[in-house]
Coordinates of C-alpha atoms in Angstrom, one line a residue:
Chain S
M6 CA -1.0 41.4 -115.8
D7 CA 0.7 38.1 -115.9
N8 CA 1.6 36.1 -113.4
K9 CA 2.8 33.2 -115.4
G10 CA 6.2 31.0 -114.5
I11 CA 6.1 32.7 -111.1
P12 CA 6.3 30.1 -108.1
L13 CA 3.8 30.2 -106.4
G14 CA 5.3 30.5 -103.3
K15 CA 6.7 33.7 -104.0
L16 CA 3.7 35.1 -105.4
L17 CA 1.5 34.8 -102.2
R18 CA 4.9 36.3 -100.4
R19 CA 4.1 39.5 -103.1
D20 CA 1.0 40.1 -102.8
K21 CA 0.6 38.8 -98.8
A22 CA -0.7 42.2 -97.8
L23 CA -3.8 42.0 -100.5
I24 CA -4.4 38.4 -99.5
L25 CA -4.6 39.8 -95.7
M26 CA -6.6 42.6 -96.8
F27 CA -9.2 40.2 -98.7
L28 CA -9.3 37.7 -95.6
P29 CA -12.2 39.0 -93.4
I30 CA -14.2 39.5 -96.6
F31 CA -13.4 35.6 -97.6
L32 CA -14.7 34.4 -94.4
Y33 CA -17.6 36.5 -94.4
Y34 CA -18.8 35.2 -97.8
F35 CA -17.8 31.9 -96.5
I36 CA -19.9 32.3 -93.1
F37 CA -22.9 33.7 -94.7
C38 CA -22.6 33.1 -98.7
Y39 CA -21.4 29.5 -99.1
L40 CA -21.8 27.7 -95.3
P41 CA -25.5 28.3 -96.2
M42 CA -25.8 26.4 -100.0
P43 CA -25.5 22.4 -98.6
G44 CA -28.3 23.7 -95.9
I45 CA -30.3 23.1 -99.3
L46 CA -30.4 19.5 -98.7
I47 CA -32.4 19.7 -95.9
A48 CA -35.2 20.4 -98.8
F49 CA -34.6 16.1 -99.3
K50 CA -34.7 15.5 -95.4
N51 CA -37.0 15.2 -92.1
Y52 CA -35.6 17.3 -90.2
T53 CA -36.3 18.7 -87.1
P54 CA -35.0 21.8 -85.8
G55 CA -32.2 21.6 -83.2
Q56 CA -30.4 18.9 -85.3
G57 CA -27.4 21.1 -87.0
I58 CA -27.5 21.9 -91.0
F59 CA -26.3 18.4 -91.4
G60 CA -28.6 15.9 -89.5
G61 CA -31.7 14.6 -90.4
D62 CA -32.6 11.2 -92.5
W63 CA -33.3 11.4 -96.5
V64 CA -36.7 11.7 -97.8
G65 CA -36.1 12.1 -101.1
F66 CA -38.5 14.3 -103.2
K67 CA -41.0 14.3 -100.3
W68 CA -41.5 17.9 -99.6
L69 CA -41.3 19.0 -103.2
L70 CA -44.2 17.0 -104.3
Q71 CA -45.9 18.1 -101.6
F72 CA -45.6 21.4 -102.2
V73 CA -46.2 20.6 -106.1
N74 CA -49.3 18.7 -105.6
S75 CA -50.5 20.7 -102.4
R76 CA -53.9 23.3 -103.3
Y77 CA -51.6 26.2 -102.4
F78 CA -49.5 25.7 -105.2
W79 CA -51.0 26.9 -108.1
R80 CA -52.3 30.5 -106.3
L81 CA -48.9 31.3 -105.2
L82 CA -47.3 30.7 -108.9
R83 CA -49.6 32.8 -110.3
N84 CA -49.7 35.4 -107.7
T85 CA -45.8 35.4 -107.2
F86 CA -46.0 35.9 -111.0
L87 CA -48.8 38.0 -111.4
L88 CA -47.5 40.9 -108.7
A89 CA -44.5 41.0 -110.5
F90 CA -45.6 41.1 -114.1
Y91 CA -48.2 43.7 -113.2
P92 CA -46.1 46.6 -111.9
L93 CA -43.4 45.7 -114.8
V94 CA -45.9 46.0 -117.6
I95 CA -48.1 48.3 -116.6
G96 CA -45.4 50.4 -115.1
F97 CA -42.4 50.2 -117.0
G98 CA -43.3 53.0 -119.9
V99 CA -43.9 55.8 -116.3
P100 CA -40.2 56.5 -115.7
I101 CA -39.5 56.4 -119.4
L102 CA -42.1 59.3 -120.0
F103 CA -41.0 61.4 -116.6
A104 CA -37.8 60.9 -118.3
I105 CA -38.3 62.6 -121.5
C106 CA -40.4 65.1 -119.3
V107 CA -37.8 66.0 -117.1
V108 CA -35.0 66.5 -119.6
E109 CA -37.2 69.1 -121.4
L110 CA -37.8 71.0 -118.9
K111 CA -36.2 74.7 -118.9
N112 CA -37.0 76.1 -115.7
G113 CA -33.9 74.7 -113.8
L114 CA -34.9 75.1 -110.2
F115 CA -38.1 73.1 -111.4
K116 CA -36.5 70.7 -112.7
R117 CA -34.2 70.0 -109.5
F118 CA -37.4 70.1 -107.2
A119 CA -39.1 67.9 -109.4
Q120 CA -36.2 65.1 -109.5
T121 CA -35.9 65.4 -105.4
V122 CA -39.4 65.2 -104.6
T123 CA -39.9 62.1 -107.1
Y124 CA -36.8 60.4 -106.3
L125 CA -38.3 60.7 -102.4
P126 CA -40.4 57.5 -102.2
H127 CA -37.7 55.3 -103.1
F128 CA -35.8 56.0 -99.9
I129 CA -38.9 55.9 -97.5
S130 CA -38.8 52.4 -95.8
T131 CA -41.3 49.9 -96.3
V132 CA -43.0 49.5 -93.3
V133 CA -43.9 53.5 -93.6
I134 CA -45.1 52.8 -97.2
A135 CA -47.2 50.0 -96.3
G136 CA -48.2 52.1 -93.1
M137 CA -49.2 55.3 -95.4
I138 CA -51.2 52.6 -97.3
I139 CA -53.3 50.9 -95.0
N140 CA -54.4 54.4 -93.1
F141 CA -55.4 55.9 -96.1
L142 CA -57.0 53.1 -97.4
S143 CA -58.8 52.4 -93.7
P144 CA -62.9 52.1 -94.0
T145 CA -63.2 54.1 -90.7
D146 CA -60.6 56.8 -90.6
G147 CA -58.5 57.4 -93.7
I148 CA -58.7 60.0 -96.6
V149 CA -60.2 58.0 -99.6
N150 CA -62.6 56.6 -97.8
T151 CA -63.8 59.9 -96.3
L152 CA -63.4 61.3 -99.4
L153 CA -65.7 58.2 -101.4
A154 CA -67.9 58.7 -98.3
S155 CA -68.2 63.1 -98.7
L156 CA -69.0 61.9 -102.6
G157 CA -71.9 60.3 -101.4
M158 CA -69.8 56.3 -102.8
E159 CA -69.4 53.3 -100.7
R160 CA -66.6 53.1 -98.2
I161 CA -64.5 50.3 -99.0
N162 CA -62.9 47.9 -96.9
F163 CA -59.5 48.2 -99.7
M164 CA -57.2 45.7 -97.1
M165 CA -59.5 43.2 -96.7
A166 CA -60.5 42.5 -100.0
P167 CA -58.7 40.1 -102.2
E168 CA -60.1 42.1 -105.3
W169 CA -58.3 44.8 -104.5
F170 CA -54.8 43.5 -103.4
R171 CA -53.0 43.7 -107.0
T172 CA -54.6 47.2 -107.8
I173 CA -53.4 48.7 -104.5
F174 CA -49.8 46.7 -104.5
T175 CA -49.2 47.8 -108.3
A176 CA -50.1 51.1 -108.0
S177 CA -48.5 51.9 -104.8
G178 CA -45.4 50.2 -106.6
I179 CA -45.4 52.5 -109.8
W180 CA -45.8 55.8 -107.0
Q181 CA -42.8 54.2 -104.9
S182 CA -40.6 53.7 -107.8
F183 CA -40.6 55.8 -111.1
G184 CA -38.8 58.7 -110.1
F185 CA -35.7 56.5 -109.0
S186 CA -36.3 54.6 -112.0
S187 CA -36.4 57.8 -114.2
I188 CA -32.6 58.4 -113.4
I189 CA -31.2 56.0 -115.7
Y190 CA -33.2 57.0 -118.8
I191 CA -32.3 60.6 -118.1
A192 CA -28.7 59.6 -118.2
A193 CA -29.5 57.6 -121.1
I194 CA -31.2 60.6 -122.7
M195 CA -28.5 63.3 -122.0
G196 CA -26.0 60.7 -124.1
I197 CA -27.6 60.7 -126.9
D198 CA -25.7 62.5 -129.6
Q199 CA -27.0 66.4 -130.0
E200 CA -26.7 66.6 -134.1
M201 CA -28.9 64.3 -134.2
Y202 CA -31.7 66.7 -133.1
E203 CA -29.9 69.6 -134.8
S204 CA -30.1 67.9 -138.1
G205 CA -33.7 66.9 -137.5
R206 CA -34.4 70.9 -136.4
I207 CA -33.3 71.7 -140.1
D208 CA -35.7 69.2 -141.5
G209 CA -38.2 70.7 -139.4
V210 CA -39.4 68.0 -136.6
N211 CA -41.4 69.5 -134.1
K212 CA -41.1 67.8 -130.4
F213 CA -43.6 65.5 -130.6
Q214 CA -41.8 64.2 -133.3
E215 CA -38.3 64.3 -132.0
V216 CA -39.4 62.2 -129.2
W217 CA -41.1 59.7 -131.1
H218 CA -38.8 59.2 -133.8
L219 CA -35.5 60.5 -132.2
T220 CA -35.3 60.3 -128.2
L221 CA -37.7 57.2 -128.1
P222 CA -35.3 54.4 -130.5
S223 CA -32.2 56.1 -128.9
L224 CA -33.7 55.1 -125.9
K225 CA -34.4 51.3 -127.0
P226 CA -31.5 49.2 -126.0
T227 CA -31.5 50.7 -122.4
I228 CA -35.1 49.8 -122.7
V229 CA -34.8 46.6 -123.2
I230 CA -31.9 45.2 -121.0
L231 CA -33.8 47.0 -118.0
L232 CA -37.2 45.0 -119.4
L233 CA -34.5 41.5 -119.6
L234 CA -32.9 42.3 -116.3
S235 CA -36.7 42.7 -114.6
I236 CA -37.4 39.4 -116.3
G237 CA -34.7 37.6 -114.2
S238 CA -36.3 39.0 -110.9
I239 CA -39.8 37.8 -111.8
M240 CA -40.1 35.6 -108.7
S241 CA -38.1 37.5 -106.3
V242 CA -41.4 39.9 -105.6
N243 CA -40.5 42.0 -102.6
F244 CA -41.0 39.8 -99.6
E245 CA -41.3 42.6 -97.3
K246 CA -44.2 44.7 -98.9
V247 CA -46.5 42.0 -99.3
Y248 CA -46.0 40.5 -95.9
L249 CA -46.8 44.2 -94.4
L250 CA -49.9 45.0 -96.8
Y251 CA -51.6 40.8 -96.7
N252 CA -53.6 39.3 -94.1
G253 CA -55.9 36.2 -93.8
A254 CA -58.6 38.0 -95.9
T255 CA -56.2 38.7 -99.2
Y256 CA -54.5 35.4 -99.4
E257 CA -56.3 34.1 -102.2
T258 CA -54.5 37.3 -104.4
A259 CA -51.4 38.0 -102.3
D260 CA -50.0 35.0 -100.9
V261 CA -46.3 34.5 -103.0
I262 CA -44.2 32.0 -102.7
S263 CA -41.3 34.1 -99.8
T264 CA -44.1 34.7 -97.4
Y265 CA -45.3 31.3 -97.7
V266 CA -41.9 30.2 -97.0
Y267 CA -41.9 32.2 -94.1
R268 CA -44.8 30.9 -92.4
Q269 CA -44.0 27.7 -93.1
G270 CA -40.5 28.0 -91.8
I271 CA -39.8 30.6 -89.6
E272 CA -43.2 30.4 -88.4
S273 CA -44.1 26.9 -88.3
Q274 CA -40.7 25.5 -88.0
N275 CA -41.3 23.5 -91.0
F276 CA -37.7 23.5 -92.0
G277 CA -37.7 20.5 -94.7
F278 CA -40.9 21.9 -96.3
A279 CA -40.1 25.6 -96.6
T280 CA -36.2 25.0 -97.8
A281 CA -37.6 22.3 -100.7
V282 CA -40.8 25.4 -101.5
G283 CA -37.6 28.0 -101.2
L284 CA -35.7 25.7 -103.8
F285 CA -38.6 25.2 -106.2
N286 CA -38.9 29.3 -106.6
S287 CA -34.9 29.5 -106.9
V288 CA -34.8 27.1 -109.8
I289 CA -37.1 29.3 -111.6
S290 CA -36.1 32.6 -111.1
F291 CA -32.7 30.6 -112.4
A292 CA -34.1 29.4 -115.4
L293 CA -35.5 32.9 -116.1
V294 CA -32.9 34.7 -116.2
F295 CA -30.9 32.3 -117.9
F296 CA -33.7 32.5 -120.4
A297 CA -34.0 36.4 -120.3
N298 CA -30.0 36.2 -121.1
R299 CA -29.8 34.4 -124.2
L300 CA -33.0 36.6 -125.4
S301 CA -30.7 39.3 -124.8
R302 CA -27.9 38.5 -126.7
R303 CA -30.5 37.5 -129.5
V304 CA -32.5 40.6 -129.8
N305 CA -29.7 43.2 -128.3
D306 CA -26.3 41.6 -129.4
M307 CA -25.4 42.4 -125.4
S308 CA -25.6 40.0 -122.4
L309 CA -25.8 40.3 -118.9
W310 CA -22.4 38.6 -118.2
Chain Q
M18 CA -45.3 79.1 -137.2
Q19 CA -47.7 75.8 -137.6
K20 CA -44.5 74.0 -136.1
S21 CA -44.2 76.4 -132.8
R22 CA -48.2 75.8 -132.2
I23 CA -47.6 72.2 -131.7
D24 CA -43.9 72.2 -129.6
Q25 CA -45.7 74.7 -127.7
S26 CA -48.1 72.2 -126.9
F27 CA -45.4 69.9 -126.6
Y28 CA -44.1 71.9 -123.6
V29 CA -47.7 72.9 -121.8
L30 CA -47.7 68.8 -121.7
V31 CA -44.6 68.5 -120.7
Y32 CA -45.1 70.8 -117.4
A33 CA -48.7 69.6 -117.0
L34 CA -47.4 65.9 -116.2
T35 CA -44.3 66.4 -114.2
L36 CA -46.4 68.9 -112.1
L37 CA -48.6 66.1 -112.1
A38 CA -46.0 63.8 -110.9
V39 CA -44.7 66.0 -108.0
V40 CA -48.0 66.9 -107.0
I41 CA -49.1 63.0 -106.5
T42 CA -45.6 62.3 -105.1
L43 CA -46.1 65.0 -102.9
Y44 CA -49.6 65.0 -101.2
P45 CA -49.0 61.6 -99.3
F46 CA -46.3 63.2 -97.6
L47 CA -47.8 66.5 -97.1
Y48 CA -51.2 65.7 -96.0
V49 CA -49.2 62.9 -93.1
V50 CA -47.3 65.7 -91.8
S51 CA -50.4 68.5 -91.8
V52 CA -52.4 65.8 -89.7
S53 CA -49.4 65.0 -87.5
L54 CA -49.3 69.0 -87.0
S55 CA -53.5 69.9 -86.5
S56 CA -55.7 69.5 -83.5
V57 CA -57.3 66.9 -82.2
E58 CA -61.0 68.4 -82.8
A59 CA -60.0 69.3 -86.4
I60 CA -58.8 65.4 -87.6
D61 CA -62.2 64.5 -85.8
K62 CA -64.5 67.2 -87.9
K63 CA -62.0 65.7 -90.9
L64 CA -61.5 69.1 -91.6
V65 CA -57.5 68.4 -92.7
T66 CA -57.3 67.5 -96.2
L67 CA -53.5 69.7 -97.6
F68 CA -52.5 72.0 -95.2
P69 CA -52.6 71.9 -91.1
V70 CA -55.5 73.0 -88.8
D71 CA -55.0 74.4 -85.7
F72 CA -52.1 74.1 -85.8
S73 CA -50.8 72.0 -82.7
L74 CA -48.2 69.7 -81.4
S75 CA -50.1 68.0 -78.6
G76 CA -49.4 65.2 -80.8
Y77 CA -46.0 65.0 -80.9
R78 CA -46.0 65.5 -77.2
M79 CA -47.7 62.4 -76.5
V80 CA -45.7 60.1 -79.0
L81 CA -42.4 61.6 -78.0
Q82 CA -42.7 60.7 -74.4
Y83 CA -43.3 56.7 -75.5
P84 CA -40.1 55.3 -74.0
D85 CA -40.6 52.4 -76.4
L86 CA -40.4 55.4 -79.7
W87 CA -37.2 56.4 -78.1
R88 CA -35.7 52.5 -77.5
A89 CA -36.5 51.6 -81.1
Y90 CA -34.5 54.9 -82.2
Y91 CA -31.3 54.6 -80.3
N92 CA -31.2 51.1 -81.7
T93 CA -32.3 52.2 -85.5
I94 CA -29.0 54.7 -84.8
W95 CA -27.0 52.4 -83.3
Y96 CA -27.4 49.8 -86.1
T97 CA -26.9 52.6 -88.9
V98 CA -23.9 54.3 -87.4
V99 CA -21.9 50.4 -86.3
G100 CA -24.0 48.5 -89.8
T101 CA -22.4 51.7 -92.0
V102 CA -18.6 51.7 -91.3
F103 CA -18.5 48.4 -90.9
N104 CA -19.7 47.9 -94.6
I105 CA -17.7 51.0 -95.9
V106 CA -14.1 49.3 -94.3
A107 CA -14.8 45.9 -95.7
T108 CA -16.1 47.1 -99.0
C109 CA -13.0 49.5 -99.4
L110 CA -11.2 46.0 -98.6
A111 CA -12.5 44.6 -100.9
A112 CA -12.8 46.0 -103.6
Y113 CA -9.1 47.1 -103.5
P114 CA -7.5 44.0 -103.9
L115 CA -10.1 42.9 -106.6
S116 CA -9.0 45.7 -108.5
R117 CA -4.9 45.5 -108.6
K118 CA -4.6 44.1 -111.7
R119 CA -1.6 42.0 -111.4
F120 CA -2.9 40.2 -107.7
F121 CA -2.7 36.7 -108.9
L122 CA -5.8 35.6 -107.1
R123 CA -7.9 38.4 -108.6
R124 CA -9.8 36.4 -111.1
K125 CA -10.3 33.7 -109.0
L126 CA -11.7 35.6 -106.1
N127 CA -14.3 38.1 -108.5
F128 CA -15.1 34.5 -109.5
Y129 CA -16.0 33.7 -105.2
I130 CA -17.8 36.8 -104.3
A131 CA -20.2 36.9 -107.8
F132 CA -21.1 33.4 -107.6
T133 CA -23.2 34.3 -104.9
M134 CA -25.2 36.8 -106.8
Y135 CA -26.7 34.4 -108.4
F136 CA -26.7 31.0 -106.3
S137 CA -27.7 30.8 -102.5
G138 CA -28.9 28.8 -99.7
G139 CA -31.9 30.6 -99.5
L140 CA -33.6 31.7 -96.2
I141 CA -34.1 29.3 -94.5
P142 CA -29.9 27.3 -94.5
L143 CA -29.1 31.0 -93.8
Y144 CA -31.7 31.5 -90.5
M145 CA -30.1 28.2 -89.8
V146 CA -26.8 29.2 -90.1
I147 CA -26.9 32.7 -88.5
T148 CA -28.8 31.0 -85.3
E149 CA -26.4 28.3 -85.3
L150 CA -23.6 30.8 -84.5
G151 CA -25.3 32.2 -81.8
L152 CA -25.9 35.5 -83.6
Y153 CA -29.8 35.4 -83.4
N154 CA -30.9 38.3 -80.4
T155 CA -28.0 39.7 -80.6
R156 CA -26.9 43.4 -82.2
W157 CA -24.5 41.8 -84.3
A158 CA -27.4 40.1 -86.3
M159 CA -27.7 43.2 -87.9
V160 CA -24.5 44.0 -88.8
L161 CA -22.5 40.7 -89.7
P162 CA -25.3 38.9 -91.7
V163 CA -25.1 42.3 -94.3
L164 CA -21.5 43.1 -94.0
V165 CA -20.9 43.8 -97.6
S166 CA -22.7 44.2 -100.9
T167 CA -21.7 42.0 -103.8
F168 CA -23.1 44.6 -105.8
N169 CA -21.3 47.8 -104.5
V170 CA -18.3 46.0 -104.2
M171 CA -18.4 46.0 -107.5
I172 CA -19.2 49.9 -108.6
L173 CA -15.6 51.0 -105.7
R174 CA -13.9 48.2 -107.4
S175 CA -14.8 50.0 -110.5
A176 CA -14.1 53.2 -109.5
F177 CA -10.3 52.3 -108.0
E178 CA -10.0 50.6 -111.3
N179 CA -10.4 54.4 -113.2
I180 CA -7.7 55.7 -111.2
P181 CA -4.4 55.7 -113.4
N182 CA -2.0 53.2 -112.5
E183 CA 0.7 55.2 -112.5
I184 CA 0.0 57.2 -109.4
F185 CA -0.1 53.7 -108.0
E186 CA 3.2 53.0 -109.4
S187 CA 5.2 56.2 -108.6
A188 CA 4.0 55.6 -105.1
S189 CA 5.2 52.3 -104.7
M190 CA 8.8 53.1 -106.1
D191 CA 8.3 55.8 -103.4
G192 CA 8.0 52.6 -100.6
A193 CA 4.1 52.9 -100.4
R194 CA 2.7 49.7 -99.4
E195 CA -0.4 48.2 -100.1
F196 CA -2.4 49.4 -97.3
T197 CA -0.8 53.0 -97.9
L198 CA -1.9 52.6 -101.1
L199 CA -5.6 52.0 -100.8
F200 CA -5.6 54.5 -97.2
R201 CA -3.8 57.3 -98.7
L202 CA -4.4 57.3 -102.0
A203 CA -7.4 54.9 -103.4
I204 CA -9.9 56.4 -100.9
P205 CA -9.2 59.9 -101.2
L206 CA -9.7 59.9 -105.2
T207 CA -13.0 58.4 -104.9
K208 CA -14.2 60.1 -102.6
P209 CA -17.5 61.2 -104.4
T210 CA -18.0 57.2 -104.9
L211 CA -17.9 56.0 -101.5
A212 CA -20.2 58.8 -100.5
V213 CA -23.1 57.1 -102.6
L214 CA -22.2 54.0 -101.3
T215 CA -22.1 55.5 -97.4
L216 CA -25.5 56.9 -98.0
Y217 CA -26.7 53.4 -100.2
Y218 CA -25.9 51.6 -97.1
A219 CA -27.1 54.1 -94.2
V220 CA -30.5 54.1 -95.5
A221 CA -30.7 50.5 -96.2
H222 CA -29.8 50.0 -92.1
W223 CA -32.3 52.6 -91.1
N224 CA -34.9 51.2 -93.3
D225 CA -34.0 47.1 -92.7
F226 CA -37.0 45.4 -91.2
F227 CA -36.5 42.1 -92.4
N228 CA -33.4 40.9 -90.9
A229 CA -34.8 42.7 -87.7
L230 CA -38.1 40.6 -87.9
L231 CA -36.1 37.8 -88.6
Y232 CA -33.0 37.7 -86.2
L233 CA -34.5 40.2 -83.3
G234 CA -37.4 38.6 -81.0
K235 CA -36.3 40.4 -78.5
Q236 CA -38.3 44.0 -77.7
E237 CA -35.1 45.5 -76.5
L238 CA -33.2 45.3 -79.4
Q239 CA -35.5 45.9 -81.9
P240 CA -35.3 48.6 -84.3
L241 CA -37.8 51.5 -85.2
Q242 CA -38.9 49.7 -87.8
I243 CA -40.5 46.7 -85.9
F244 CA -41.6 49.0 -83.8
L245 CA -43.7 51.1 -86.6
R246 CA -44.9 48.0 -87.4
R247 CA -46.9 47.5 -84.6
V248 CA -48.1 50.9 -84.4
L249 CA -49.2 51.8 -88.2
I250 CA -50.0 48.2 -89.5
M251 CA -51.0 46.1 -86.3
A252 CA -52.6 49.0 -84.7
S253 CA -51.3 47.6 -81.9
P254 CA -54.5 48.6 -80.1
E255 CA -51.9 48.6 -76.2
V256 CA -49.8 50.1 -78.2
L257 CA -51.9 53.2 -79.6
Q258 CA -53.3 53.5 -76.4
K259 CA -50.2 54.2 -74.3
M260 CA -48.9 56.2 -76.5
G261 CA -52.0 58.3 -77.2
G262 CA -52.2 58.5 -73.6
E263 CA -55.4 58.9 -71.3
T264 CA -55.2 62.3 -72.1
A265 CA -56.6 62.6 -75.4
A266 CA -59.6 60.8 -74.0
T267 CA -61.8 62.3 -76.5
S268 CA -61.7 60.3 -79.6
L269 CA -59.7 57.9 -78.8
A270 CA -59.8 56.5 -82.8
V271 CA -58.9 59.9 -84.3
S272 CA -55.9 60.8 -81.6
T273 CA -54.5 56.9 -83.0
L274 CA -54.8 58.4 -86.4
Q275 CA -52.9 61.2 -85.6
V276 CA -50.3 59.0 -83.4
R277 CA -49.7 56.8 -86.6
Y278 CA -48.9 59.9 -88.7
V279 CA -46.7 61.3 -86.6
A280 CA -44.7 57.6 -85.3
I281 CA -44.2 58.1 -89.8
V282 CA -42.9 61.9 -89.5
V283 CA -40.8 61.0 -86.4
S284 CA -39.3 58.5 -88.1
I285 CA -38.5 59.8 -91.2
L286 CA -37.3 63.3 -90.5
P287 CA -33.5 62.2 -90.1
I288 CA -33.5 60.9 -94.2
I289 CA -35.6 64.0 -95.7
T290 CA -33.3 66.4 -93.7
I291 CA -30.1 65.0 -95.2
Y292 CA -31.8 63.3 -98.3
P293 CA -31.4 67.5 -100.1
F294 CA -28.2 67.6 -99.9
I295 CA -26.7 63.8 -100.6
Q296 CA -29.6 63.9 -104.0
K297 CA -27.2 65.5 -106.1
Y298 CA -25.0 61.9 -106.2
F299 CA -28.1 60.0 -107.2
V300 CA -27.5 60.6 -110.5
K301 CA -23.7 59.3 -110.3
G302 CA -24.2 56.6 -107.9
I303 CA -27.2 55.5 -110.2
T304 CA -24.8 55.6 -113.6
L305 CA -21.6 54.1 -111.7
G306 CA -23.6 51.4 -111.1
A307 CA -25.5 50.9 -114.9
V308 CA -22.0 50.6 -116.3
K309 CA -20.3 48.1 -115.0
G310 CA -23.4 46.5 -113.2

């Protein structure tokens, strides 16, 4: 609606109820989102706790350089990237496959049951999921090792083995999310024009060909946009899950930038250094979002904003 | 005839894969419940693989006596109820003005909230602001920093926008003010969307671990998830022994396994019981998000 030409005072009076309504929200965003923003400057300061958010002396790029030159830098970068990349690449086909299956189910009761069951892990807390993983894999009384032992194999101390971390993280991530992620594909498949299938049927297309030549191509825009969205979130690996599953023995493959920031910042109170590391992470993740958006505009003629 | 044979094998494959997906998802939960309901001896001999063996409630009897569990449970309920009420009220108050097309600050305020999705101060500056506000170790640290989710505001905003404008116009002609329009028209007309958002917010509060880890050092204030972490992940021997009780002196290792699984069941029980009733709204919720996301 056009408000041009109406004096500000009049607009304020007219919309005062809306302004009043929004005021608490305005304050919320101001305090919890905008107030921390200048705090980023701590990344360039020598800051000791208790000085207030604007305190401390300037040290320039000292912390950033210290991080880039530290011996953990490449390890953190590699782990952050891989723990996002593996679930993405290995896991992205699973919800699509599952959605195709669910849509084809003829038995309504089984269909509902399958959907209800597979959405469930999405609503279970990360602490419980991590707890189940750790306890199932426990070398003494976990069911996995009990099974291995009964098959005459060696027991494996999974949670202490760096070489197992990525597998455990990726597999459990797919287990947790495939059902819920399938919803969006189910909705997309339901939206496909039915006439296409009918004419396919007249041409004698079988069900496999139908999925391959009709369903999958129709899903392409959805698949591409979801893939692009996940490129943008590569740097934000699930902090909680890594934090709950890792330990000193598995830092080598498990420690990611966000867990490092937590240890440095909250546990060791190196606020300046931790903020610098966090800033590094945000810059890369912002660049990735930007890049993903450019790519989506070119590939799909769609953009995220 | 050739084609129908191929189609038949297609359906066999579809049912087999779905069944596999169901079994893989369900089995871990079923196993946890079964261990929690079996006798200590059966667990000790590793007899439990699928269903409970020697049905017994002794694990529950032990765990439910533990006062720390009840305190954590009470805290979680407090955070979930108070937090969700604040969330929903705030989300309505945010979404409504942003949905009014003639509101002269609409574009500016939309940008004001959307900007925070792309840029933030990061963990440490937020932590500092919250501690300097004196919220550290108070219950409000679990409510105020997560007052609204921008994404949910946008979902509700587009639900409000989809209400035909004539309804609002005729009501305001009859003298209704903005607050009346919101509470008497907009909210009742978007109940399904609000139900989905309530569910999302409530589950997020129930499962919240990170904020508690950051802002609640005091044990008396800690929610269920922090308590669970002590029991399940740190497997704190002190906690497990207290919970497992001196009563089950037979084999501590096994009774602690049961204690852990009982704790899982007790903590996810509310979600599992409510969840099938609200599950039908999920599809709506996620497609709502996808349209305007």
